[in-house]
Amino acid sequence: MRETWGTQQAGPRAVPPAAATGESPLHALAREAGIAVRWTDAYDQPQVVGGEALRAILEALGLPCAGDGDCRESLALLAREQAVGQLPPLVTGVQHQPVELPLHSGLHGQSCRVELENGARLTLLISGDVTRAPAIPPIDVPGYHRLLVAGHILTLAIAPPRCYTVADALKESGVERGWALSAQLYSLRSDSLKPSRNVYGDGGIGHFSALGELAQLAGGYGAAALAMSPVHAMFGADPGRASPYSPSSRLFVNPLLIDPAAVLGEAAQAQVLAEGGSEMIAGHERLQREGLVDWARAGAHRMELLRRLYALFRMESTPDGGRQAAFAAFKLDGGRALRAHALYEAYSHALAARGEPGSCDWRSWGEAGSHPDTPQMRAFAQQQGGEIDFHMFLQWQAARGLAQAQKQARDNGMAIGLIADLAVGADNGGSQAWSHQQEIAAGLTVGAPPDLLAPQGQNWGLGAFSPLALRRSGYQGYLAMLRACFAQGGGLRIDHVLGLNRLWLVPQRLGAEGGAYVRYPLQDMLRLIALESWRHRSVVIGEDLGTVPPGFDRVLDESGVAGIRVLWFQRDKKTFLPPQSWSDKAIAVTTTHDLPTVAGWWAGADIAWRARLGQTDAAGESEAYRARAADRQALWQRFIEQGVASGPVPAVSAEEAQAMTETAESLAQPPQSLLSCAPAVDAALEFIAAAPAPLAVVPVEDVLGLPQQPNLPGLTDPHPNWRRRLPADMPQLFSSYEARARLERLRRTRGAPPKEA
């Protein structure tokens, strides 16, 4: 999909009025608000956004437009924001470069004062050329400074020219190219059942302690990083909501990923299990043995364990190591935002306990729950102070677990450590939308227009920031989100990074095809990412898969945001591209969580699943297998030319092909590797390792040769999206010869040298 694209800032600009251009007031308002009224679809056909969609989007952005008069009034409102003397609360600039102020500000030739973060003060003269935007002389110190000019006080965010990159991080390890493991955190298993040693296993959901163990294993093979699935806060009162890309808040962490044994120790976990009786212990053991995560049952069980551990914590008479003081400091540091999230969780739990519908959607809470500061919410917070304290305790424990895993990663030689994942949006009924209503485009959800893969379009059901509100608020909510996610490790993957430039926003009452592209302030957002990236010394990766606007990859490269190149898509019309022709700026991956694993692609597991679930008929299934066979031949030939494979194309046995169409009864069994696909898996890993990419990323599933992918987009039950567990506990996960051999080859070709004793 394409539309007129560039790096312009979202929001109003100095343009001719509607009467001068022949536009209707509605179209003029849409243009001023950053909506692409005209765009070209995936079939190269020009499209015009309908009036109903435009009105719904404009209303959601806070711009009344029911009639021409409303449109003119909203245009006048935007014009007033561009009047002489008006300034936004935050202006971005680049270190060592002149800092442009809005053209309309009328500040040409005036003097100003800049108060730097380090305490220094600069008196500067703004440029006087009225034919160009007024500009402040270059500022050499990056940071958030104060600009005082003409009676205005605003924030001046001066960013480094680019983000902290993978290359910057790898310099410390003495290598030019590194490799990383990626894992779905919930899928990790830890500790076999050993009641005699007070070790009861994880109870059915992976946790941060297992993540730390995996980091140790990968670090031992010279990995530079461990990329993890999103750990955003989900809905505690509805643990069955499993997709980590549909969170309640991107400001906080999912407490269901806490290791109960790490809260107060293994003995404390054993104590609360024993206090729960034999039924609780038996339930814990059953959940531990499951091949799939039972989010509803395992989530409720873990929440009960954590609640009991919190009760023990509150009863501590002699705090161990200052735990009580550390918790108090965490609450103080979290401030209003932390309390608002804990209030959301406490209130939704209270509603769920009473069996009320909509317990996890604040939009159904009525006037009493319309925002965190209603009299009713303040009264609830006062009455339920202990419950709110519990949910803040969970965030503290989650933050501690993540920090410990990152420490284990760095202590084991990783130059980067954990790479967090930032989802493209959060649920409109969740905690973030509730506490940041002024910044969210209420009534709109993120999706994609119709294309070859989804003829009806896609609606991901996620809320998005309003681009107008971002600028008006000085990017406060956006910065809070960036800082929360950068704090999770040494790197950040931004899902659907194209959303920094534009998002397809869909009004609630319309289908996905009834949306429109809305432009975002790309330049400001990239500069703020770069500034926070250096502050946290955290690398940035942008998921740029799909139809990328011309020039966008260059913008990412110049900004130091590494794109992603996937083996399956690195091809021209005839064949797969050799690794030497891949980008040296983007990371190289065999696959992603939404795509087949190497073994699964080779065996056609994705095709089998779609046929089983009725997405393709017999003819379509046959054609898909035929096309896949041709692709296998082409890729194997490229493997041979690259010197990473030899002999005939590996064939999948009839027994293995049958296993690809899992029955409902076998879904709960741990997935097993496909031995016939092992040569293809070996070759694929060596193939991407040969790419000039700064980082080659390999999923755990490919190291193990597993055929099933974590998520099959567009499908739900019976496909177990976001539920698969890995087949072995830590540290036995890579005990097979094949897995160890693959990791050893990655260590030899891309790994950091072992640390000296």
mmCIF file of N, CA, C and O in Angstrom, residues 15-24 27-28 31:
data_model
loop_
_atom_site.group_PDB
_atom_site.id
_atom_site.type_symbol
_atom_site.label_atom_id
_atom_site.label_comp_id
_atom_site.label_asym_id
_atom_site.label_seq_id
_atom_site.Cartn_x
_atom_site.Cartn_y
_atom_site.Cartn_z
ATOM 1 N N VAL A 15 -0.910 26.341 4.452
ATOM 2 C CA VAL A 15 -1.321 25.951 3.110
ATOM 3 C C VAL A 15 -2.473 26.843 2.691
ATOM 4 O O VAL A 15 -3.132 27.481 3.500
ATOM 5 N N PRO A 16 -2.770 26.894 1.378
ATOM 6 C CA PRO A 16 -3.872 27.731 0.917
ATOM 7 C C PRO A 16 -5.185 27.263 1.501
ATOM 8 O O PRO A 16 -5.377 26.078 1.771
ATOM 9 N N PRO A 17 -6.136 28.153 1.748
ATOM 10 C CA PRO A 17 -7.446 27.762 2.255
ATOM 11 C C PRO A 17 -8.193 26.925 1.244
ATOM 12 O O PRO A 17 -7.854 26.889 0.060
ATOM 13 N N ALA A 18 -9.256 26.232 1.723
ATOM 14 C CA ALA A 18 -10.012 25.327 0.866
ATOM 15 C C ALA A 18 -10.564 26.032 -0.353
ATOM 16 O O ALA A 18 -10.575 25.484 -1.462
ATOM 17 N N ALA A 19 -11.017 27.264 -0.178
ATOM 18 C CA ALA A 19 -11.614 27.974 -1.313
ATOM 19 C C ALA A 19 -10.607 28.180 -2.430
ATOM 20 O O ALA A 19 -10.955 28.175 -3.613
ATOM 21 N N ALA A 20 -9.334 28.361 -2.060
ATOM 22 C CA ALA A 20 -8.311 28.603 -3.070
ATOM 23 C C ALA A 20 -7.920 27.336 -3.808
ATOM 24 O O ALA A 20 -7.440 27.391 -4.947
ATOM 25 N N THR A 21 -8.078 26.190 -3.187
ATOM 26 C CA THR A 21 -7.678 24.926 -3.811
ATOM 27 C C THR A 21 -8.842 24.170 -4.427
ATOM 28 O O THR A 21 -8.634 23.165 -5.101
ATOM 29 N N GLY A 22 -10.057 24.633 -4.200
ATOM 30 C CA GLY A 22 -11.222 23.920 -4.729
ATOM 31 C C GLY A 22 -11.627 22.734 -3.893
ATOM 32 O O GLY A 22 -12.499 21.963 -4.295
ATOM 33 N N GLU A 23 -11.026 22.538 -2.733
ATOM 34 C CA GLU A 23 -11.380 21.428 -1.860
ATOM 35 C C GLU A 23 -12.653 21.747 -1.087
ATOM 36 O O GLU A 23 -12.964 22.906 -0.810
ATOM 37 N N SER A 24 -13.325 20.693 -0.680
ATOM 38 C CA SER A 24 -14.426 20.871 0.264
ATOM 39 C C SER A 24 -13.837 21.169 1.633
ATOM 40 O O SER A 24 -12.685 20.804 1.924
ATOM 41 N N HIS A 27 -12.473 17.966 3.217
ATOM 42 C CA HIS A 27 -11.184 17.495 2.706
ATOM 43 C C HIS A 27 -10.054 18.421 3.134
ATOM 44 O O HIS A 27 -8.933 17.967 3.417
ATOM 45 N N ALA A 28 -10.330 19.713 3.189
ATOM 46 C CA ALA A 28 -9.298 20.647 3.636
ATOM 47 C C ALA A 28 -8.929 20.379 5.090
ATOM 48 O O ALA A 28 -7.750 20.386 5.459
ATOM 49 N N ARG A 31 -6.870 17.196 5.305
ATOM 50 C CA ARG A 31 -5.491 17.434 4.880
ATOM 51 C C ARG A 31 -4.696 18.129 5.974
ATOM 52 O O ARG A 31 -3.560 17.756 6.273
#
